[in-house]
mmCIF file as gemmi writes it, N, C-alpha and C atoms, coordinates in Angstrom:
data_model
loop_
_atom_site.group_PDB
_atom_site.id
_atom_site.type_symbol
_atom_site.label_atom_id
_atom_site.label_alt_id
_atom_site.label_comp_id
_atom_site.label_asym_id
_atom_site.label_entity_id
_atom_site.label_seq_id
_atom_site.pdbx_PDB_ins_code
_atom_site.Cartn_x
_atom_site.Cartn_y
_atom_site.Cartn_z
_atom_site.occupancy
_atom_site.B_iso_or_equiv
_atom_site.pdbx_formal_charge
_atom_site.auth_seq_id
_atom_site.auth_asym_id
_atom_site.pdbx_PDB_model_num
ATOM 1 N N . UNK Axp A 1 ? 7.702 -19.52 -39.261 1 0 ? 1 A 1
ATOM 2 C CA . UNK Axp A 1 ? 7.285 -19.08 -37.941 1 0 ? 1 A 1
ATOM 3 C C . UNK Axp A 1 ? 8.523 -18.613 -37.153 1 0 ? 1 A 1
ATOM 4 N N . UNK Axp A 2 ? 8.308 -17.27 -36.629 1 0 ? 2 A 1
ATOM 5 C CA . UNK Axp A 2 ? 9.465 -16.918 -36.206 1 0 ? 2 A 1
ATOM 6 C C . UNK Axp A 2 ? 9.877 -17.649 -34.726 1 0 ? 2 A 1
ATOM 7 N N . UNK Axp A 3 ? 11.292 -17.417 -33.789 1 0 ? 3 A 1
ATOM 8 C CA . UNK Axp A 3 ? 11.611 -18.436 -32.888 1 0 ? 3 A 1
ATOM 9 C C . UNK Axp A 3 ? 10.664 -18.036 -31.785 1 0 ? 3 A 1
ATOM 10 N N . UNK Axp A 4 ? 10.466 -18.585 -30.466 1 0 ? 4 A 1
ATOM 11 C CA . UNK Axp A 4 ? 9.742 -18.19 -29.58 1 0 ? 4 A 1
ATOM 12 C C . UNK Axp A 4 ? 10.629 -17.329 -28.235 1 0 ? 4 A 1
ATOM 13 N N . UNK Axp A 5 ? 9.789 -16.268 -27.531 1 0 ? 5 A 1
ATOM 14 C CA . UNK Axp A 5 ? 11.201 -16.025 -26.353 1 0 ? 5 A 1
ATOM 15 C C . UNK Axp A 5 ? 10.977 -16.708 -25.471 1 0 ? 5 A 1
ATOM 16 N N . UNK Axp A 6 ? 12.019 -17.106 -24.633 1 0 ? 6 A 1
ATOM 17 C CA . UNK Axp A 6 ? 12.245 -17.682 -23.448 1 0 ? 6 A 1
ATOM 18 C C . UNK Axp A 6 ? 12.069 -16.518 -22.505 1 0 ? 6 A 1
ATOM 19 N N . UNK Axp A 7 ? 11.142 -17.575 -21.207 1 0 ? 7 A 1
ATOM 20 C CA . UNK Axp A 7 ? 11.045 -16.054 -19.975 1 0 ? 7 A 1
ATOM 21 C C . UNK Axp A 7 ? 12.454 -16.659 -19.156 1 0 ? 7 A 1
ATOM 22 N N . UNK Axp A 8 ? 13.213 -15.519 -19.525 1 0 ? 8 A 1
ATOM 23 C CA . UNK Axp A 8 ? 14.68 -15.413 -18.611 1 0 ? 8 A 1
ATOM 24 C C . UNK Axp A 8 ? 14.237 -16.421 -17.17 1 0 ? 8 A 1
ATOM 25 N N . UNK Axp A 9 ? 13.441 -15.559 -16.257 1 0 ? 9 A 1
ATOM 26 C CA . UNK Axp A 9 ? 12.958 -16.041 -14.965 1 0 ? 9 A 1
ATOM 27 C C . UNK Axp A 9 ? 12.707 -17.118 -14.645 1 0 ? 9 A 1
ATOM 28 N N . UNK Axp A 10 ? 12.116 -17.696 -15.671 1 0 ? 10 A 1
ATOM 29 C CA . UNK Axp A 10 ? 11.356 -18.812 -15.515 1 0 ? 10 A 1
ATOM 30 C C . UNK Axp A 10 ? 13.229 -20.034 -16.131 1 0 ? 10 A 1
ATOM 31 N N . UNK Axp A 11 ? 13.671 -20.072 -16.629 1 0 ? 11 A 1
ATOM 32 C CA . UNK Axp A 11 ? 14.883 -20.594 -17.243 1 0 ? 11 A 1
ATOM 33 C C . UNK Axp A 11 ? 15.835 -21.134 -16.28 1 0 ? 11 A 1
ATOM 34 N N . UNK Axp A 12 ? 15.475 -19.686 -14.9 1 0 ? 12 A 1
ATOM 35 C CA . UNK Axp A 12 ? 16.27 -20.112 -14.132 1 0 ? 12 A 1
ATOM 36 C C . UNK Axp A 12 ? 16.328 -21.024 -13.041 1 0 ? 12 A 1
ATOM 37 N N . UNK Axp A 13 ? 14.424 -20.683 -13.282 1 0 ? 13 A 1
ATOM 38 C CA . UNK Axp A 13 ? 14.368 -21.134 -11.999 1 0 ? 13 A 1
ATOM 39 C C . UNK Axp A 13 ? 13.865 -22.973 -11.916 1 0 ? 13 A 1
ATOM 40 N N . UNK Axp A 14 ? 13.881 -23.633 -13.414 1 0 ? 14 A 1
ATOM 41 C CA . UNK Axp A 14 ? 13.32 -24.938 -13.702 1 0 ? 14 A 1
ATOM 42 C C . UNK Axp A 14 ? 14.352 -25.823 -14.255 1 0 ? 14 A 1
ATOM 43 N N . UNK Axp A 15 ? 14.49 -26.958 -14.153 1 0 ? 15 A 1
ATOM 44 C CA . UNK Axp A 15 ? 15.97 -27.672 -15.518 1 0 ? 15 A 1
ATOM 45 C C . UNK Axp A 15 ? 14.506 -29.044 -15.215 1 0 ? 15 A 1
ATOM 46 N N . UNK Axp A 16 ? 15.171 -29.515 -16.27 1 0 ? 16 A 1
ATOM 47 C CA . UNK Axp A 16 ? 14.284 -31.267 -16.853 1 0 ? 16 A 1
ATOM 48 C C . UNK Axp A 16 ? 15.383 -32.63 -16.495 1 0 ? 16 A 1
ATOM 49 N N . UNK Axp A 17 ? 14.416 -33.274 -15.97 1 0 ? 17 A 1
ATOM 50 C CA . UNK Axp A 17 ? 15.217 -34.661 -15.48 1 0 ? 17 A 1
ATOM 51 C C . UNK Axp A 17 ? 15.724 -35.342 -16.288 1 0 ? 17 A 1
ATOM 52 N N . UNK Axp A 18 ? 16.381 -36.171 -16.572 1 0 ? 18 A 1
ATOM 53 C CA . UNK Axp A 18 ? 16.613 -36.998 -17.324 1 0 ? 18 A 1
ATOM 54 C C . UNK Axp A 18 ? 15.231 -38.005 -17.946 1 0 ? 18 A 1
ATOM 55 N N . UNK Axp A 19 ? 14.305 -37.762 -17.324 1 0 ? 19 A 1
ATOM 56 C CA . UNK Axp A 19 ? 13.353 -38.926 -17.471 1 0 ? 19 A 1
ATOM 57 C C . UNK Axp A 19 ? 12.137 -37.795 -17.978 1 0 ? 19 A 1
ATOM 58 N N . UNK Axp A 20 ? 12.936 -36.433 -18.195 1 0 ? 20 A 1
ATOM 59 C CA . UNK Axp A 20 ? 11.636 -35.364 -18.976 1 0 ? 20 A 1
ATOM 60 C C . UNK Axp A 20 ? 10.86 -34.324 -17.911 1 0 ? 20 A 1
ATOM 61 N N . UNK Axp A 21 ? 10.839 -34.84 -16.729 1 0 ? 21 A 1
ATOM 62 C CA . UNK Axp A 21 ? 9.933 -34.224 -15.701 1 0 ? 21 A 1
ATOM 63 C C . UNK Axp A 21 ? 10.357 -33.085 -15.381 1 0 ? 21 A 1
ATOM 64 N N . UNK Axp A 22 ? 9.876 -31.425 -15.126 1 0 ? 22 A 1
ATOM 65 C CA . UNK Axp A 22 ? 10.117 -30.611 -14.337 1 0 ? 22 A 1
ATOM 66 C C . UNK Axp A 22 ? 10.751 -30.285 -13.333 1 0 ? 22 A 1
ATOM 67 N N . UNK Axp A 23 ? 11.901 -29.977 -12.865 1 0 ? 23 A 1
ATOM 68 C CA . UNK Axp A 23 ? 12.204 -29.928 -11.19 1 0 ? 23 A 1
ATOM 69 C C . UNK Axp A 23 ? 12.415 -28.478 -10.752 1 0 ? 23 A 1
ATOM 70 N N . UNK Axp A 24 ? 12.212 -28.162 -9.475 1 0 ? 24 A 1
ATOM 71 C CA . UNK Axp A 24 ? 11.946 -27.055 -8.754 1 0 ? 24 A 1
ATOM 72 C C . UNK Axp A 24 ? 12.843 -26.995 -7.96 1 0 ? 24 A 1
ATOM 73 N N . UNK Axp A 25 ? 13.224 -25.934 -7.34 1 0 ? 25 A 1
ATOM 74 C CA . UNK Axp A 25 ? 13.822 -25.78 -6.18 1 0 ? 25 A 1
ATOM 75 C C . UNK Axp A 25 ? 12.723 -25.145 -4.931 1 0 ? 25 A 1
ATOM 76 N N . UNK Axp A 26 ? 12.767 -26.054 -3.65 1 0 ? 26 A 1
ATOM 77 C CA . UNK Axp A 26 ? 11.717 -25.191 -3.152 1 0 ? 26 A 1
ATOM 78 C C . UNK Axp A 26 ? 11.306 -23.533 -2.31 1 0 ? 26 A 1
ATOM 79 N N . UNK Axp A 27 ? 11.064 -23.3 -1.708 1 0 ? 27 A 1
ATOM 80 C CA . UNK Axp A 27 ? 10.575 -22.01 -1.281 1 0 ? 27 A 1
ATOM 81 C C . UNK Axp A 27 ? 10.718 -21.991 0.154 1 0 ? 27 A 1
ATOM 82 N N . UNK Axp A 28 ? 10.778 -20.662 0.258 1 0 ? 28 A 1
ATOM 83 C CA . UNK Axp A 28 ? 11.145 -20.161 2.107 1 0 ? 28 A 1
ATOM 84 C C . UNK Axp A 28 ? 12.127 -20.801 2.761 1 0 ? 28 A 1
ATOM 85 N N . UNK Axp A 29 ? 13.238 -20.91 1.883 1 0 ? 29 A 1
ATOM 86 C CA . UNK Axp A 29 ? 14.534 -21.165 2.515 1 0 ? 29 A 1
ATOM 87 C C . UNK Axp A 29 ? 15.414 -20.036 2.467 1 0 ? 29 A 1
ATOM 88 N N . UNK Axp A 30 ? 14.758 -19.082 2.259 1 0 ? 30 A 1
ATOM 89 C CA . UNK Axp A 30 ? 16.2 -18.004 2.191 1 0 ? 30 A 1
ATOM 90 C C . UNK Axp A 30 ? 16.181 -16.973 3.318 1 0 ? 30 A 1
ATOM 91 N N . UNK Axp A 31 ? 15.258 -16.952 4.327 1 0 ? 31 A 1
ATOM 92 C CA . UNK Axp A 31 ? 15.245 -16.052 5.387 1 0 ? 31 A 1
ATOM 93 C C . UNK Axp A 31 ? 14.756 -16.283 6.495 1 0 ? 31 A 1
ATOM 94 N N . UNK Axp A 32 ? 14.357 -15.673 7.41 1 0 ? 32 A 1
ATOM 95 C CA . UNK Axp A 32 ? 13.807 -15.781 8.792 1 0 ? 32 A 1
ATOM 96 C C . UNK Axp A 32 ? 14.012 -17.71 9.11 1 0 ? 32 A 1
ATOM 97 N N . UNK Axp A 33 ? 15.124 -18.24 9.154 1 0 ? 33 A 1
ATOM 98 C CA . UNK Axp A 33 ? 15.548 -19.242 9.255 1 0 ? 33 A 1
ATOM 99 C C . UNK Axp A 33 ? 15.498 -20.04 10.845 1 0 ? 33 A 1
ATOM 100 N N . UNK Axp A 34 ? 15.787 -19.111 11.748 1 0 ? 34 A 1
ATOM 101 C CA . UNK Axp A 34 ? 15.92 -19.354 13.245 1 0 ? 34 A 1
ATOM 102 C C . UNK Axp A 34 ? 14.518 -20.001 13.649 1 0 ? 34 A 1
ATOM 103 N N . UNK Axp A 35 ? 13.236 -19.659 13.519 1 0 ? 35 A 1
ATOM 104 C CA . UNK Axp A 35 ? 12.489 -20.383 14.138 1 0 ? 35 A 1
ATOM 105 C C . UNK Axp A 35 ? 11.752 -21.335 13.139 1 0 ? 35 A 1
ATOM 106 N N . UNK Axp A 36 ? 12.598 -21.604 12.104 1 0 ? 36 A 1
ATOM 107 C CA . UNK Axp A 36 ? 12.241 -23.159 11.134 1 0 ? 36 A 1
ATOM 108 C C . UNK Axp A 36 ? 13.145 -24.086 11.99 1 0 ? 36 A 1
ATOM 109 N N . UNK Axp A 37 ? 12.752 -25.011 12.037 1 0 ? 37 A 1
ATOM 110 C CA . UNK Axp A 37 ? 13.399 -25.993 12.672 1 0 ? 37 A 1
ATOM 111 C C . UNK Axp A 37 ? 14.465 -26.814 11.764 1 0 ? 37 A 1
ATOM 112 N N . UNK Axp A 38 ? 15.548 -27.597 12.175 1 0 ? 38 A 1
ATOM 113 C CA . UNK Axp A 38 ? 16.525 -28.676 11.281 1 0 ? 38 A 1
ATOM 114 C C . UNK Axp A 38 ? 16.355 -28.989 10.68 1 0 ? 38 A 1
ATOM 115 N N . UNK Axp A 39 ? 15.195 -30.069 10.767 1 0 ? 39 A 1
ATOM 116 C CA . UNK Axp A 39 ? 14.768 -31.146 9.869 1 0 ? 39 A 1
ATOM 117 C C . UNK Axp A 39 ? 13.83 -30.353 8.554 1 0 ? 39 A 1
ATOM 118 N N . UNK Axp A 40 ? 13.246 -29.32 8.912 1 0 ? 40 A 1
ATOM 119 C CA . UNK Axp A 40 ? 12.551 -28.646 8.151 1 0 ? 40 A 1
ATOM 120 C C . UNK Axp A 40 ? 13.387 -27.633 6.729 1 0 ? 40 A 1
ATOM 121 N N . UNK Axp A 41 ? 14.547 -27.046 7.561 1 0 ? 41 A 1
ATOM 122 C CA . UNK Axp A 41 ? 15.396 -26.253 6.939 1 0 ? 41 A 1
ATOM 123 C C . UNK Axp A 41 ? 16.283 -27.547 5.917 1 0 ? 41 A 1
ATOM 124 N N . UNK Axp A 42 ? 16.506 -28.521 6.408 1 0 ? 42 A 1
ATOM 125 C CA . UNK Axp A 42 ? 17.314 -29.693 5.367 1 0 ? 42 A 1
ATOM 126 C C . UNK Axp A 42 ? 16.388 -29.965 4.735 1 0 ? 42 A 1
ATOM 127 N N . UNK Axp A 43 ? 15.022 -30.363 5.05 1 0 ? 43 A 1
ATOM 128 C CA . UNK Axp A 43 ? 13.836 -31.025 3.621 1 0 ? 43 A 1
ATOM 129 C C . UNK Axp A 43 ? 13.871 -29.49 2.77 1 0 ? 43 A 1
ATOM 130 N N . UNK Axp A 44 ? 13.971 -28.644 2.766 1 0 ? 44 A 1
ATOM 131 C CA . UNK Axp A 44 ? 13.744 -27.481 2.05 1 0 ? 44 A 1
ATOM 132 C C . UNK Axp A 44 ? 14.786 -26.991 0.962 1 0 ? 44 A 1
ATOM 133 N N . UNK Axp A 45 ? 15.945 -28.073 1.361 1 0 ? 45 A 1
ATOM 134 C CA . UNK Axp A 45 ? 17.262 -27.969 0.454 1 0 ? 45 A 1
ATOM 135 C C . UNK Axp A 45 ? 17.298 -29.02 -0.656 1 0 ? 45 A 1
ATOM 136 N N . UNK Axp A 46 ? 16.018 -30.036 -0.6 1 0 ? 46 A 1
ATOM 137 C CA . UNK Axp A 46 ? 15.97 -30.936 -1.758 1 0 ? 46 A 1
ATOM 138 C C . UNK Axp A 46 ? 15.385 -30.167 -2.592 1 0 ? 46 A 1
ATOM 139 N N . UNK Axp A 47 ? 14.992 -30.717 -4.176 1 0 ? 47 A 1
ATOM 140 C CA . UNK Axp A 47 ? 14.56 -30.248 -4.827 1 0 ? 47 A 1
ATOM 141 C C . UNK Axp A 47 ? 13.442 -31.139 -4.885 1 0 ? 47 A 1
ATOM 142 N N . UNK Axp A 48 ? 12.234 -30.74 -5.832 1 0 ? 48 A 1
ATOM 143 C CA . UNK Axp A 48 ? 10.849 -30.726 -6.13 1 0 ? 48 A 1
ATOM 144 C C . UNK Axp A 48 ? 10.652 -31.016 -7.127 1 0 ? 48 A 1
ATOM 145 N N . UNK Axp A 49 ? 9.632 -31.834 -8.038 1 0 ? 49 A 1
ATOM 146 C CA . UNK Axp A 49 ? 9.258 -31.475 -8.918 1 0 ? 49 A 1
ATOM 147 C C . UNK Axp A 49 ? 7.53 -31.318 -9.274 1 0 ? 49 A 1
ATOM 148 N N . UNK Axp A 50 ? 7.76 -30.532 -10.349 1 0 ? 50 A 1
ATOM 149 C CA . UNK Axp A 50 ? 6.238 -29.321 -10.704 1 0 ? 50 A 1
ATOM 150 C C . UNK Axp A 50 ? 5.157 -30.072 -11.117 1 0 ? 50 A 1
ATOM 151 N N . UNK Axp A 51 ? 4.164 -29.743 -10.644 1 0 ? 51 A 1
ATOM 152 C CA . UNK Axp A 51 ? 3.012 -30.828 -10.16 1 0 ? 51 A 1
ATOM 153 C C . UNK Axp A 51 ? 2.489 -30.437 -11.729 1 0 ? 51 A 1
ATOM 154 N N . UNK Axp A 52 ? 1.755 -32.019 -12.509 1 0 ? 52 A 1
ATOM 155 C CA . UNK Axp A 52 ? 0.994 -31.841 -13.86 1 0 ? 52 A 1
ATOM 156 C C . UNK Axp A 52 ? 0.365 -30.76 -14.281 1 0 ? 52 A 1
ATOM 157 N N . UNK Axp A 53 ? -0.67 -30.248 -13.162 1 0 ? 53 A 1
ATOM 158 C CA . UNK Axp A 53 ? -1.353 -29.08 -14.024 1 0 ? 53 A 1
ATOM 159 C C . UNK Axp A 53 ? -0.492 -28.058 -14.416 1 0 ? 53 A 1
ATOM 160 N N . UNK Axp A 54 ? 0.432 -28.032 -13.666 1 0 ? 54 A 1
ATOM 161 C CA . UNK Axp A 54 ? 1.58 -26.202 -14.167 1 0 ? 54 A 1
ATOM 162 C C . UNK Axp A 54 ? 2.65 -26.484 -15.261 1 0 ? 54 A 1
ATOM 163 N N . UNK Axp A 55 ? 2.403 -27.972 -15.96 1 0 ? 55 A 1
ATOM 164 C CA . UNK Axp A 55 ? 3.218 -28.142 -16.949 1 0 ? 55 A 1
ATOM 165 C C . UNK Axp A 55 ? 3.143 -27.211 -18.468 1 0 ? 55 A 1
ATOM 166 N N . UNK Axp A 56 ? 1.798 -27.326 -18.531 1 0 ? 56 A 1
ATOM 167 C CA . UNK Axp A 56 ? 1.51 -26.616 -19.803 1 0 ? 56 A 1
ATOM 168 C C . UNK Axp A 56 ? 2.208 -25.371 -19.704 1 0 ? 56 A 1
ATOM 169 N N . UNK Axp A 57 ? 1.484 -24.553 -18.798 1 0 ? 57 A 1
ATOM 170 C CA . UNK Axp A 57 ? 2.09 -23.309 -18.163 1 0 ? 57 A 1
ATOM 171 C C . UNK Axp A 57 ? 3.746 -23.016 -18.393 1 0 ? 57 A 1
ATOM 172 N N . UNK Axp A 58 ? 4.741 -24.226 -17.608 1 0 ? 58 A 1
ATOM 173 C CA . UNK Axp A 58 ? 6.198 -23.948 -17.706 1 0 ? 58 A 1
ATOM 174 C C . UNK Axp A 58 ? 7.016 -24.185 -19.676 1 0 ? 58 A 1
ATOM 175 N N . UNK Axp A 59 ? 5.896 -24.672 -20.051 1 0 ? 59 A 1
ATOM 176 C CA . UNK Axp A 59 ? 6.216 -25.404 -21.383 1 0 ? 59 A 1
ATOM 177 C C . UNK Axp A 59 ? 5.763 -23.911 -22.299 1 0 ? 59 A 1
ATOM 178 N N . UNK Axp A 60 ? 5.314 -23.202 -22.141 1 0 ? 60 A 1
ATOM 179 C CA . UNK Axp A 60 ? 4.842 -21.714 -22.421 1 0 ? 60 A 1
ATOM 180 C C . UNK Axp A 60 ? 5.734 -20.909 -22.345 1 0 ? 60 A 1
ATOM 181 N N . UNK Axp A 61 ? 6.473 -20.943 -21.229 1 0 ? 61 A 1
ATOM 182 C CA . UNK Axp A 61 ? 7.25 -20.368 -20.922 1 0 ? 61 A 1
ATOM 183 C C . UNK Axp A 61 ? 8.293 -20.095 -21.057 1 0 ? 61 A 1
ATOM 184 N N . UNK Axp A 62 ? 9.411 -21.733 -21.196 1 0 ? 62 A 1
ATOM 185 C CA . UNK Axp A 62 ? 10.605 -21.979 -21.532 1 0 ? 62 A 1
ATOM 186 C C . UNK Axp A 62 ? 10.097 -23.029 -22.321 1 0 ? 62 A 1
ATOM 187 N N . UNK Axp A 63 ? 9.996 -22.367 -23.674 1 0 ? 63 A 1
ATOM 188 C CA . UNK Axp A 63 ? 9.609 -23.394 -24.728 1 0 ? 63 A 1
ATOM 189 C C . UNK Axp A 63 ? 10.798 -24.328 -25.356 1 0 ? 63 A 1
ATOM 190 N N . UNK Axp A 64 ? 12.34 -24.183 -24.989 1 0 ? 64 A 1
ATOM 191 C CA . UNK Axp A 64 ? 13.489 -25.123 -25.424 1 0 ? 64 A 1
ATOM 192 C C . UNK Axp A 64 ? 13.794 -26.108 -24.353 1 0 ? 64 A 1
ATOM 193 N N . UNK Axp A 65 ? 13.086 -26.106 -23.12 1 0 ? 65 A 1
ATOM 194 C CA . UNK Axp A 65 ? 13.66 -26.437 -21.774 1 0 ? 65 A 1
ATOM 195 C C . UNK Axp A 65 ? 13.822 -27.918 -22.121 1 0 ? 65 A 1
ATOM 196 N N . UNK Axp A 66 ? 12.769 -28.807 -22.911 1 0 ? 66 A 1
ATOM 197 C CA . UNK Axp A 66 ? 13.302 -30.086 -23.173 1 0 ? 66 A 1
ATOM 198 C C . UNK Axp A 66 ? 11.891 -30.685 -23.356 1 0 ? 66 A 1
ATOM 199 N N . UNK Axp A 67 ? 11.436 -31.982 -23.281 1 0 ? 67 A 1
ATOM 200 C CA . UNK Axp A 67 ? 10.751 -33.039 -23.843 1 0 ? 67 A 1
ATOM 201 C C . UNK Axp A 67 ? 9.584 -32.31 -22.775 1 0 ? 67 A 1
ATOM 202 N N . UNK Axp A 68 ? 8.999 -31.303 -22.669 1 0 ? 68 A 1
ATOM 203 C CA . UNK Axp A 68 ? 7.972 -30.95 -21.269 1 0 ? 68 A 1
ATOM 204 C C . UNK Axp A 68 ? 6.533 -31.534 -22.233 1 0 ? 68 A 1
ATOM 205 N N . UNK Axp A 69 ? 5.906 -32.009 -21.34 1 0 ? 69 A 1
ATOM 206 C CA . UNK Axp A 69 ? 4.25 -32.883 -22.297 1 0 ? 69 A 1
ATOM 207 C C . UNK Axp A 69 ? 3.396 -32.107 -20.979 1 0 ? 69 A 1
C-alpha cells in the first residue's frame, strides 16, 4: 500500500499532546483587535483542543500526526 499524503494545511495548523489529544490554536485573534476587549484578546492566545467528533476528520488528514483515535 502506497504512503498516504499529508494535507500541508492541516500539519500546520494541529500538533498532539503528550497524552495523544489534538490541540488547536484558536481563531479571531489576528485582526480588528481594538474593540475585543483584554481579557478576551489574552483567552484567545491559549491554545484549544479539537472537540471528538473532528477527530476522525484530522486523523484523515495528517495521517503521521501521532496516536489520533
Amino acid at each position: 500500500m502506497p504512503k498516504l499524503k499529508t494535507h500541508r494545511g492541516a500539519a500546520k495548523r494541529f500538533s498532539v499532546t503528550a497524552t495523544g489529544k489534538v490541540k488547536r490554536s484558536r481563531a479571531y485573534a489576528s485582526h480588528i483587535l481594538t474593540k475585543k476587549t483584554t481579557k478576551r484578546k489574552r483567552n484567545l492566545r491559549k491554545s484549544a483542543l479539537i472537540d471528538k467528533t473532528n477527530q476522525k476528520t484530522i486523523k484523515k488528514l495528517v495521517p503521521y500526526l501521532g496516536s489520533v483515535t
